[in-house]
mmCIF file of C-alpha atoms in Angstrom:
data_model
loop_
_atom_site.group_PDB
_atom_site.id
_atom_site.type_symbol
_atom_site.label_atom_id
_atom_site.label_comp_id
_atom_site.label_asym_id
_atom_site.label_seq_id
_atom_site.Cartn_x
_atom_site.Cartn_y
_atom_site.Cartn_z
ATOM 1 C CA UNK A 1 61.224 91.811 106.264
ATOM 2 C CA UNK A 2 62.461 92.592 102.659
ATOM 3 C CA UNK A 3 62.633 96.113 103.633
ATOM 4 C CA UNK A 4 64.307 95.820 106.661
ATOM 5 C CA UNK A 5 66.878 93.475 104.733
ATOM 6 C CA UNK A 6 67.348 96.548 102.406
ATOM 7 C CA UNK A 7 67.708 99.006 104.932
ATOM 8 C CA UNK A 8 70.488 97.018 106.739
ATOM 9 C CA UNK A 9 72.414 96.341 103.419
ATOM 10 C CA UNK A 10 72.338 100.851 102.800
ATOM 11 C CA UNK A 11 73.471 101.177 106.604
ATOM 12 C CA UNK A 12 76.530 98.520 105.811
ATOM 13 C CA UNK A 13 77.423 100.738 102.797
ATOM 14 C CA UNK A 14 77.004 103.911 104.384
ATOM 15 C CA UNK A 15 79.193 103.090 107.470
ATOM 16 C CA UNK A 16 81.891 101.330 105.801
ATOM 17 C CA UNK A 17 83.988 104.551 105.429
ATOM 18 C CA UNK A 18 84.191 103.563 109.585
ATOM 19 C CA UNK A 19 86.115 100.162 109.479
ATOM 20 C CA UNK A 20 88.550 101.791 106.975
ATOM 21 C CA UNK A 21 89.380 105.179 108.791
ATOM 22 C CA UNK A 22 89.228 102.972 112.617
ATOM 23 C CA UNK A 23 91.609 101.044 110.982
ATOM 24 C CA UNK A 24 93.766 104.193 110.459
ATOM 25 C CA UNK A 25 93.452 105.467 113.122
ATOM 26 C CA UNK A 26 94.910 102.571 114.385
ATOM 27 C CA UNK A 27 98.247 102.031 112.066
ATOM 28 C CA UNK A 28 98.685 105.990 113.008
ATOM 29 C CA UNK A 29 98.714 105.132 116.686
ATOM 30 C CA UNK A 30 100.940 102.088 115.999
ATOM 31 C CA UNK A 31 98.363 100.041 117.913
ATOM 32 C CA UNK A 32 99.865 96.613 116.504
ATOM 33 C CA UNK A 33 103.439 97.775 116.990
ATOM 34 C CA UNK A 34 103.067 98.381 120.918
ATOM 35 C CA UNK A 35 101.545 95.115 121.004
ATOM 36 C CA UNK A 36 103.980 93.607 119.067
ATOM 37 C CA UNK A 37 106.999 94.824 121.419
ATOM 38 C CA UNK A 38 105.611 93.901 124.278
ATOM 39 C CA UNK A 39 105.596 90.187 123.155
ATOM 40 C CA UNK A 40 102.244 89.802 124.281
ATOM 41 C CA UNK A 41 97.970 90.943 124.505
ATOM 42 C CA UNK A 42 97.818 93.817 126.371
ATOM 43 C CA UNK A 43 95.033 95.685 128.276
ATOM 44 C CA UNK A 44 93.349 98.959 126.414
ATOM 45 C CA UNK A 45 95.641 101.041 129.408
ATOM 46 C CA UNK A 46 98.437 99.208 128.689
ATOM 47 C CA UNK A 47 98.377 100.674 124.935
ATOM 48 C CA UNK A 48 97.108 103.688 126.414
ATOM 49 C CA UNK A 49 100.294 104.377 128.116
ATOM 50 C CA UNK A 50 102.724 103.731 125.225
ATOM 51 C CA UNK A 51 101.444 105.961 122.962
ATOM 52 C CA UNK A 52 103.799 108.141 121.631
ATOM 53 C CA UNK A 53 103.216 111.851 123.019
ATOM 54 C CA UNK A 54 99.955 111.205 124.820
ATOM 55 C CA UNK A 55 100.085 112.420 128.105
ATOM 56 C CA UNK A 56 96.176 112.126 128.736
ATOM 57 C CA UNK A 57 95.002 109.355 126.149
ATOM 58 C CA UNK A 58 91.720 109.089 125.626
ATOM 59 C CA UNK A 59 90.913 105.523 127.304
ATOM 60 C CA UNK A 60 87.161 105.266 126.681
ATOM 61 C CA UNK A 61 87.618 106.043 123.014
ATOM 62 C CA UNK A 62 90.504 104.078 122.456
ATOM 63 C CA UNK A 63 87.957 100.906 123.872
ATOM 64 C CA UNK A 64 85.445 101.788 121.587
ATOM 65 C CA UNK A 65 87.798 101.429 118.397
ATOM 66 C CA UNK A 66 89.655 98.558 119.515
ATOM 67 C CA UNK A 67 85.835 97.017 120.108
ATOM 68 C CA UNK A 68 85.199 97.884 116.146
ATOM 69 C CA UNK A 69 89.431 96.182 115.190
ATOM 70 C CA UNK A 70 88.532 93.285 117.166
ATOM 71 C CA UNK A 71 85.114 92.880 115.304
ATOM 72 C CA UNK A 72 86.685 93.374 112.182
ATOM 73 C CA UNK A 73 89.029 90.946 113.027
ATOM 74 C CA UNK A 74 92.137 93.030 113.094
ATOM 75 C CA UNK A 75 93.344 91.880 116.338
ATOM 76 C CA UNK A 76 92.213 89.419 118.577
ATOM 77 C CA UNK A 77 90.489 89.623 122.148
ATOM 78 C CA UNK A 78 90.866 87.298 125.140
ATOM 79 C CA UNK A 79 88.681 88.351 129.012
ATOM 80 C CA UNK A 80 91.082 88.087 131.264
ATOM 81 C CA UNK A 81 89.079 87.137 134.553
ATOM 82 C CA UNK A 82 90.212 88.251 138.287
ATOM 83 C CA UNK A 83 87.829 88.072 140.934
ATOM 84 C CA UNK A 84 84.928 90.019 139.671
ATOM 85 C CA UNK A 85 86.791 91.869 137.397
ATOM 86 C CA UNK A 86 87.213 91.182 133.618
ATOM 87 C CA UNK A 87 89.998 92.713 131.537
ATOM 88 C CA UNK A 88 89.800 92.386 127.733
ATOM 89 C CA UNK A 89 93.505 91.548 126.424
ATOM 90 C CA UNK A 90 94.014 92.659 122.974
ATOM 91 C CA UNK A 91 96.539 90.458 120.828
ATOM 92 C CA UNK A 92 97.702 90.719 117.117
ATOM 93 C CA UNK A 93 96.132 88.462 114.401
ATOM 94 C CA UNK A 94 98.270 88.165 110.824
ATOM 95 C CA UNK A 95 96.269 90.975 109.313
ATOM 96 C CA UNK A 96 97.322 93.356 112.031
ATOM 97 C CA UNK A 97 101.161 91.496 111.693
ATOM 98 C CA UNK A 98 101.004 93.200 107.821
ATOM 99 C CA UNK A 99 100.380 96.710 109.668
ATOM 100 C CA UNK A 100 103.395 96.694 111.628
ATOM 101 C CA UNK A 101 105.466 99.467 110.739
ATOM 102 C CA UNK A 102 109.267 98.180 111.104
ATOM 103 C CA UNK A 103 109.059 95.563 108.847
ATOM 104 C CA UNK A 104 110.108 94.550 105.107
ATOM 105 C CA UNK A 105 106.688 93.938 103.967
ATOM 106 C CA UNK A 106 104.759 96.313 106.205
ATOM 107 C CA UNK A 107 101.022 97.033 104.497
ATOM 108 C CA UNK A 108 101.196 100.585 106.680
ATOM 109 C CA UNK A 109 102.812 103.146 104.355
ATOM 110 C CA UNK A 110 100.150 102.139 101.803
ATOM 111 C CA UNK A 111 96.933 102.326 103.860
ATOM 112 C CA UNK A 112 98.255 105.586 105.037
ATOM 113 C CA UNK A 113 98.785 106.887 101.491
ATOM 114 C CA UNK A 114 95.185 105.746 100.339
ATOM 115 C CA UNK A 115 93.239 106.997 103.425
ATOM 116 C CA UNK A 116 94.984 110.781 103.223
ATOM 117 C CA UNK A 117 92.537 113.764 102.819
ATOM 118 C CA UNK A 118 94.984 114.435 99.721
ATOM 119 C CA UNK A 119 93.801 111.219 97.890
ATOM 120 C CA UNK A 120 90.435 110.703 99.040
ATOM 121 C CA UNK A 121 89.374 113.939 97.696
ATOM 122 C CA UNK A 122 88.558 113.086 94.667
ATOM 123 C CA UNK A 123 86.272 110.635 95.074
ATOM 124 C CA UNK A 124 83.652 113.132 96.553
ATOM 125 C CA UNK A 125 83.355 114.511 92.464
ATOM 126 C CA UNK A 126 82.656 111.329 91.307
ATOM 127 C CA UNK A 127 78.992 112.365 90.361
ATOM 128 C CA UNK A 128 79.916 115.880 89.188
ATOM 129 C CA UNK A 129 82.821 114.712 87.084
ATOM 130 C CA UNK A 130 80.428 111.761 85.436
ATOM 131 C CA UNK A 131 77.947 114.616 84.604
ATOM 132 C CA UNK A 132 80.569 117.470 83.749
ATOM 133 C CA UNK A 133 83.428 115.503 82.443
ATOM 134 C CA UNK A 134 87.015 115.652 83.740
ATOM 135 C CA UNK A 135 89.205 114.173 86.416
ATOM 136 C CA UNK A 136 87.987 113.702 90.290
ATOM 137 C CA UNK A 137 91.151 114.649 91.509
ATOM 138 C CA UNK A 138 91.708 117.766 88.938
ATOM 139 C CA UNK A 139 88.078 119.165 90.207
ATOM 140 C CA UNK A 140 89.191 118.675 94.191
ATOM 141 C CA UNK A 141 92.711 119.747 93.824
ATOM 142 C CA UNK A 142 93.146 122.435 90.583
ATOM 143 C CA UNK A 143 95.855 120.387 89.145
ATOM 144 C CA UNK A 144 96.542 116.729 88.209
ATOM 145 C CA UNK A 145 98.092 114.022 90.277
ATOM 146 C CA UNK A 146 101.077 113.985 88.503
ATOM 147 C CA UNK A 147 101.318 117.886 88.796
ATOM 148 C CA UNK A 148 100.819 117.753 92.722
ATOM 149 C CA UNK A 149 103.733 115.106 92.885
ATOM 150 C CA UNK A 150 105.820 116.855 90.596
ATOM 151 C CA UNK A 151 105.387 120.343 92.291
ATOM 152 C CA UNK A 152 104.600 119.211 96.341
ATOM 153 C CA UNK A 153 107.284 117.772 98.022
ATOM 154 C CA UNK A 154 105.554 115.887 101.102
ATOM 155 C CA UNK A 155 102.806 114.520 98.682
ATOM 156 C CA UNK A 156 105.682 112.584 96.650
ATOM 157 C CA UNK A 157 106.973 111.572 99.790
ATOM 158 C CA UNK A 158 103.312 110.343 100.782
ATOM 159 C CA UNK A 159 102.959 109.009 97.548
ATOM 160 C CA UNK A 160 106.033 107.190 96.615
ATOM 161 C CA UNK A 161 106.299 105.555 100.416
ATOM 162 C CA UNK A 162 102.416 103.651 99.632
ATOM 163 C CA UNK A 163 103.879 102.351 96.117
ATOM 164 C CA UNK A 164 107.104 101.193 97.813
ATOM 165 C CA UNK A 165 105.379 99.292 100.245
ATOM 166 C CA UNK A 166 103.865 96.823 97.829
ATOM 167 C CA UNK A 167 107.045 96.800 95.279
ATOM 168 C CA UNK A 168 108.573 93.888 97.519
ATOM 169 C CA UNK A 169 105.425 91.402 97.475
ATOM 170 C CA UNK A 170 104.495 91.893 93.716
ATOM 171 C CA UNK A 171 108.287 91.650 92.761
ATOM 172 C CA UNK A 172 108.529 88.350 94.600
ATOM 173 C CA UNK A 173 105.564 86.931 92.893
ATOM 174 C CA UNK A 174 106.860 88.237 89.550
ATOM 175 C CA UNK A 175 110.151 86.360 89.852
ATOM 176 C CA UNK A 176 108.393 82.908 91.599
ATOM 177 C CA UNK A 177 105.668 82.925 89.109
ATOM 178 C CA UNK A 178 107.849 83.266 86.063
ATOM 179 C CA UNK A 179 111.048 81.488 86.658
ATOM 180 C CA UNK A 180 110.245 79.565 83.598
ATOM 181 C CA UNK A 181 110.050 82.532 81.570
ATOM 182 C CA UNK A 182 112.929 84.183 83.150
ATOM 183 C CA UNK A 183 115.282 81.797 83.033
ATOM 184 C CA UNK A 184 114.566 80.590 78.689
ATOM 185 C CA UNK A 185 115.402 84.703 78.086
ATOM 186 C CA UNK A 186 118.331 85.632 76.494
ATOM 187 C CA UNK A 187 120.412 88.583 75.809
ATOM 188 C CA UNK A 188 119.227 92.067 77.632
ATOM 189 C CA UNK A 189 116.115 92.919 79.276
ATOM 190 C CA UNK A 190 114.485 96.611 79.506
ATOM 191 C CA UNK A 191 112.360 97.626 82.272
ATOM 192 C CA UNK A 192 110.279 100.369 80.546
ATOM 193 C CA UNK A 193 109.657 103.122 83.006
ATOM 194 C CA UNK A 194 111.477 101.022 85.787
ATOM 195 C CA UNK A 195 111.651 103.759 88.362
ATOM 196 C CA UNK A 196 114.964 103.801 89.781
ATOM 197 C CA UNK A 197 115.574 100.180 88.787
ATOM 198 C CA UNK A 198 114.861 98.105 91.721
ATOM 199 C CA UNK A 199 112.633 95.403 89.908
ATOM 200 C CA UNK A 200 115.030 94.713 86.818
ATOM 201 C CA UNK A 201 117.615 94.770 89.270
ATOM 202 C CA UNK A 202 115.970 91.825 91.798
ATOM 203 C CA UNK A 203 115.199 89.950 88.047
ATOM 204 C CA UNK A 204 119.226 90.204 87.365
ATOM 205 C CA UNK A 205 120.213 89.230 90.529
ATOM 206 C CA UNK A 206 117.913 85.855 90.356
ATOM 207 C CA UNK A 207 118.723 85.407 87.155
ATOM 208 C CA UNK A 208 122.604 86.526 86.124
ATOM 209 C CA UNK A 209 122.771 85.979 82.679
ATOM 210 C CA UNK A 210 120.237 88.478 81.705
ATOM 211 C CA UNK A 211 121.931 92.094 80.894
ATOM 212 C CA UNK A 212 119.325 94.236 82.413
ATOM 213 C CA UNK A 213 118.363 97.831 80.673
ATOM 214 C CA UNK A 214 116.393 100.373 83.399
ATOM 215 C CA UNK A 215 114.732 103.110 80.617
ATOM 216 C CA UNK A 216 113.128 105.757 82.376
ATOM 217 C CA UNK A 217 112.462 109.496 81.731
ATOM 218 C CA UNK A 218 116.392 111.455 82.803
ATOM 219 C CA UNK A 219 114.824 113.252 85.439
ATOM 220 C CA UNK A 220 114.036 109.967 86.504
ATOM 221 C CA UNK A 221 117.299 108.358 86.085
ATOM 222 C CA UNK A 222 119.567 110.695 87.459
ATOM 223 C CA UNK A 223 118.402 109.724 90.684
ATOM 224 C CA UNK A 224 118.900 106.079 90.426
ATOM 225 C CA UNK A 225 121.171 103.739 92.161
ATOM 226 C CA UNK A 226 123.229 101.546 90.796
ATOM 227 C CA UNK A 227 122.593 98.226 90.567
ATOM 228 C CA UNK A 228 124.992 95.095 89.759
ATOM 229 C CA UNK A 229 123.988 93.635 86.389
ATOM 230 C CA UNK A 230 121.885 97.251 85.173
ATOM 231 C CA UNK A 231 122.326 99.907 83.302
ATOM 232 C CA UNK A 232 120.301 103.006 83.505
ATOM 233 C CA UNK A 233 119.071 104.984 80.273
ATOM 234 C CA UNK A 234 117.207 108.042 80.260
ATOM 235 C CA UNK A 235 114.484 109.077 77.418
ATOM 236 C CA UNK A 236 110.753 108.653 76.910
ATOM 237 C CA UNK A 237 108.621 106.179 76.049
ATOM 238 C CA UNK A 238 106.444 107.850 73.739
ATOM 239 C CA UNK A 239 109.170 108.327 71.719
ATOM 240 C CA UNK A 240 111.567 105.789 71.392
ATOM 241 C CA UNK A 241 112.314 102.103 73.496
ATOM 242 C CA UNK A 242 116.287 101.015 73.675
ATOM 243 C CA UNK A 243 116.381 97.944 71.579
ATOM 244 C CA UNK A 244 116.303 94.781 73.401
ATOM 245 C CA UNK A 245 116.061 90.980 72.995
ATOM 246 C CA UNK A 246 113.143 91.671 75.581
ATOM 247 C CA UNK A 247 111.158 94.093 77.462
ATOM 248 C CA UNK A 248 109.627 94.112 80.502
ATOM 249 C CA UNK A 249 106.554 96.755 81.703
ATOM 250 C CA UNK A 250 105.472 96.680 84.575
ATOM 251 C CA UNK A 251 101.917 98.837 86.244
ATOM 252 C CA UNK A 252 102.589 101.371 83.807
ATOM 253 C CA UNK A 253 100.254 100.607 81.288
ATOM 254 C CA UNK A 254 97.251 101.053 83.687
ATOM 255 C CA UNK A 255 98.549 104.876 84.110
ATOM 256 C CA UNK A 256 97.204 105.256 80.569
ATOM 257 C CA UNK A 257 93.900 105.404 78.392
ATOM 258 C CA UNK A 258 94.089 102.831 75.531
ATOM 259 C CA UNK A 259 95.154 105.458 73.190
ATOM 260 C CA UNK A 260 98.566 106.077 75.093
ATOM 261 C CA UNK A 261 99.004 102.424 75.898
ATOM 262 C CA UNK A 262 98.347 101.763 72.708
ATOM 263 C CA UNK A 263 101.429 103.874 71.638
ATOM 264 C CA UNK A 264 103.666 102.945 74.076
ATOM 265 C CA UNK A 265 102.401 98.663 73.318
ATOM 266 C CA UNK A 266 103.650 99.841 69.835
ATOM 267 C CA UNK A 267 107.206 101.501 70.492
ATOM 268 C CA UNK A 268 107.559 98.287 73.194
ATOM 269 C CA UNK A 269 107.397 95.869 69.623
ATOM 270 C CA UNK A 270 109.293 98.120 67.951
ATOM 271 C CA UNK A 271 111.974 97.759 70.371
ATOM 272 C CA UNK A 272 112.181 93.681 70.098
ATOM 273 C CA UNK A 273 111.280 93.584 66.603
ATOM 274 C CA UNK A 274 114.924 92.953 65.762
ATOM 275 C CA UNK A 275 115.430 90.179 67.930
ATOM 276 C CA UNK A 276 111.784 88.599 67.588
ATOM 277 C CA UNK A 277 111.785 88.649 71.490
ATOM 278 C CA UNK A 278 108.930 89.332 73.818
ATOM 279 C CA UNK A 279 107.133 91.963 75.854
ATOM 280 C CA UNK A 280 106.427 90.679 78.986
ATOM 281 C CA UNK A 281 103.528 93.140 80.707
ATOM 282 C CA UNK A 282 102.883 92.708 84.305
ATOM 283 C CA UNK A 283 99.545 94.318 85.119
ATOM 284 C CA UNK A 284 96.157 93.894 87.176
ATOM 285 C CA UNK A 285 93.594 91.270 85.085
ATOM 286 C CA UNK A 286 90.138 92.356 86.158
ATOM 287 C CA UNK A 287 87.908 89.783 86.734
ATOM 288 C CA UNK A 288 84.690 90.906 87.515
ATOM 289 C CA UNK A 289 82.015 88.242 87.374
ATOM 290 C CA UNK A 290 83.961 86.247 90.032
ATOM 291 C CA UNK A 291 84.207 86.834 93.542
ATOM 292 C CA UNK A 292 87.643 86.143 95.598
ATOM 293 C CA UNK A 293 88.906 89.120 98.160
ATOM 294 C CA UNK A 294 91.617 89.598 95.558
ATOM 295 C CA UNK A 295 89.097 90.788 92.844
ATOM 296 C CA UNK A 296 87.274 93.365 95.200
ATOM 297 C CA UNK A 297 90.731 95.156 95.638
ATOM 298 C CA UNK A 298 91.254 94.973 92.058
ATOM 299 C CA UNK A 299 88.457 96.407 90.929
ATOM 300 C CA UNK A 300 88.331 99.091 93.992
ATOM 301 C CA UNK A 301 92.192 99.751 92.692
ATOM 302 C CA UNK A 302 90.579 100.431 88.846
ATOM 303 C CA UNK A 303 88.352 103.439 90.641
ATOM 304 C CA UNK A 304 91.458 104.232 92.282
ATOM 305 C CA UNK A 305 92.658 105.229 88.915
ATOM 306 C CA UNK A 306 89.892 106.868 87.298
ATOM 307 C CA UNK A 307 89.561 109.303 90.331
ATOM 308 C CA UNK A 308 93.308 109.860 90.362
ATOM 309 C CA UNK A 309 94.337 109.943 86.662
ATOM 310 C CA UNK A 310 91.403 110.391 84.626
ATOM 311 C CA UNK A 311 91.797 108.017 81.852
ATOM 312 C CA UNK A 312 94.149 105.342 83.602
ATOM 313 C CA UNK A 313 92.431 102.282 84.284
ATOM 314 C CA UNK A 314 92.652 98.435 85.169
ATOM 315 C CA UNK A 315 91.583 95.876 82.383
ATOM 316 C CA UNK A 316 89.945 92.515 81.712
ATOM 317 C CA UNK A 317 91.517 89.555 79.714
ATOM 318 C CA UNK A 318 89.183 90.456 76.716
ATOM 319 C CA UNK A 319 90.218 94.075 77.101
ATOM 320 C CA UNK A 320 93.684 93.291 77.556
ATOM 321 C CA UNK A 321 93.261 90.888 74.267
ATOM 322 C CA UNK A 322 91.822 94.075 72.109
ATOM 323 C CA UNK A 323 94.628 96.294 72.842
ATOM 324 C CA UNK A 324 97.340 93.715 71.864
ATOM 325 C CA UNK A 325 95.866 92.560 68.798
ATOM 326 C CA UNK A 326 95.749 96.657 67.780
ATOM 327 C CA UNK A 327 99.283 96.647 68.927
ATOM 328 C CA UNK A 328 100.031 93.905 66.458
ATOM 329 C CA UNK A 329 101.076 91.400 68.358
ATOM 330 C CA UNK A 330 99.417 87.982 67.130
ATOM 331 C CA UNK A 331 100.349 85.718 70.219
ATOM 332 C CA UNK A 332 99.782 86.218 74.190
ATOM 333 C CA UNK A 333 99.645 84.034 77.318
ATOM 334 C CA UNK A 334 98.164 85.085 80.220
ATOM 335 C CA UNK A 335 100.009 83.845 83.655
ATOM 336 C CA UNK A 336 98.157 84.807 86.850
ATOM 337 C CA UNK A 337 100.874 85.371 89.978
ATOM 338 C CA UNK A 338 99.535 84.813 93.466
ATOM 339 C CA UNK A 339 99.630 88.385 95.002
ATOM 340 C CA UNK A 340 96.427 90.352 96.627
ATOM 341 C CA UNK A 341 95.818 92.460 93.344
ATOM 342 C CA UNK A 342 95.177 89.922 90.737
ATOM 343 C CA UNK A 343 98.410 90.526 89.161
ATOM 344 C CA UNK A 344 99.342 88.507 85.739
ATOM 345 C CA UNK A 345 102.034 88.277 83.377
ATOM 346 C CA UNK A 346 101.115 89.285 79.989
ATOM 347 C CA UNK A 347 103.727 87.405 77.047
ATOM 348 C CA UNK A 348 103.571 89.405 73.993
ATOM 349 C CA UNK A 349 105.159 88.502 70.920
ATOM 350 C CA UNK A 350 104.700 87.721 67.181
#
């Protein structure tokens, strides 16, 4: 009985690529948004017919993979009964609600990204990059991530849509979880490679007596909006931080091995050293000995970066703890933020 245990638990691994592509296939299809405009469950023919350039969909297959959603618990399933006939009517649970594709917080640009051909390449070299060395996604592609982004249009595109997608629920969480902390700042705040300045921006707006700073590299900047409250500044971080009363870094650390983090940690005290203020670090805290959904994703996200970027990486609290005490900084606080990645806030300061 052992064995047959066993064999199960290898057959649940081996398929589970299935739940994950099905589920594609679905958010591709817009499954959830048909359902969702016609304001109610709907019969597998009913989708069937508003598919978008289907003249002949495939009914028995589409039945099959709404069998495995409704399983899975991506949408629900009522029989509807007349006569002798049954017709299942397929309905939208709040998982499926995050996969709609017209909304503000829409979860469907970012499965999208992370279930593309482009991405999951890499993981296939796993193995051969463990016993040769190297990046995943240099051995399947020639060329690093930030190379294919830099030099292939429609990956960016691919790319920078996922990331967007889950700016708007970890900036929420960033400003709820550290009101306290936002509102005791004083003087300017620099968002160290802040992208076009949309989270220092949100942090202004809550909070209007912070001067916000958006540093990013000038290739970077020169695209930026502008934002009430912010000023853009172009450079790099490797080389020099604008000085600040405070800094704020958010998921850029986790790009880097702890040699470059260590660096930029270093030019980020530099930066307040004037002013004695603090860098606040907004990151993924592994935790791997304990087991909430929230700590799957984060440590699936922390292969995510190894296949993608070689030395980039998720940390624990004792890791975390290391690299600031080589940084120099002799105080810390640790304030987890409810979001679906195990995000924290990281205080820094002397």
């Amino acid at each position: 009985m052992d064995l047959v245990k066993a064999h199960g638990e290898v057959y649940s691994h081996l398929f589970a690529y299935a739940d994950t592509l099905v589920l594609r296939s679905a958010v591709e299809l817009r499954i959830a948004d048909i359902i969702h405009s016609h304001g109610q469950p709907m019969s597998v023919p009913e989708i069937a017919s508003k598919l978008e350039s289907s003249p002949s969909p495939n009914i028995p297959y589409l039945t099959r993979v709404m069998r495995v959603l409704t399983r899975n618990k991506i949408f629900t399933v009522e029989n509807k009964k007349e006569n002798i006939n049954i017709t299942p009517l397929y309905g939208l649970t709040e998982t499926a609600k995050c996969l709609l594709h017209d909304q503000e917080l829409s979860f469907a640009p970012t499965l999208l990204t992370f279930t593309d051909p482009s991405i999951m390449a890499g993981w296939y070299e796993i193995g051969r990059t463990i016993k040769e060395g190297g990046t995943p996604f240099v051995k399947a592609h020639g060329e690093s991530f930030w190379e294919m982004t830099r030099e292939n249009p429609e990956f960016n595109k691919l790319f920078s849509s996922g990331m967007s997608a889950v700016t708007k629920p970890a900036l929420d969480a960033i400003i709820k979880g550290f009101k306290d902390g936002f509102s005791r700042l004083e003087g300017s705040l620099v968002d160290v490679g802040g992208g076009t300045g949309y989270l220092v921006a949100n942090i202004v707006e809550a909070y209007p007596h912070i001067k916000g700073v958006n540093f990013d590299l000038p290739q970077t900047i020169v695209n930026a909006p502008k934002h009430s409250g912010v000023t853009h500044v172009g450079g790099d971080m490797f080389d020099e931080i604008p000085s600040a009363d405070n800094v704020i870094i958010k998921s850029v650390l986790h790009d880097w091995g702890d040699e470059e983090a260590l660096i930029i940690l270093k030019k980020c005290q530099e930066a307040v050293a004037q002013k004695k203020g603090k860098v606040i670090i907004v990151e993924i805290v592994l935790h791997p000995d304990r087991n909430l959904m929230c700590d799957d994703a984060a440590i699936a996200i922390d292969l995510l970066m190894m296949v993608n970027c070689g030395g980039a990486k998720e940390r624990t609290e004792d890791e975390w703890k290391i690299l600031l005490n080589k940084a120099g900084f002799t105080h810390f606080n640790f304030i987890p933020l409810q979001a679906t990645l195990s995000f924290s806030i990281i205080e820094a300061f002397n």
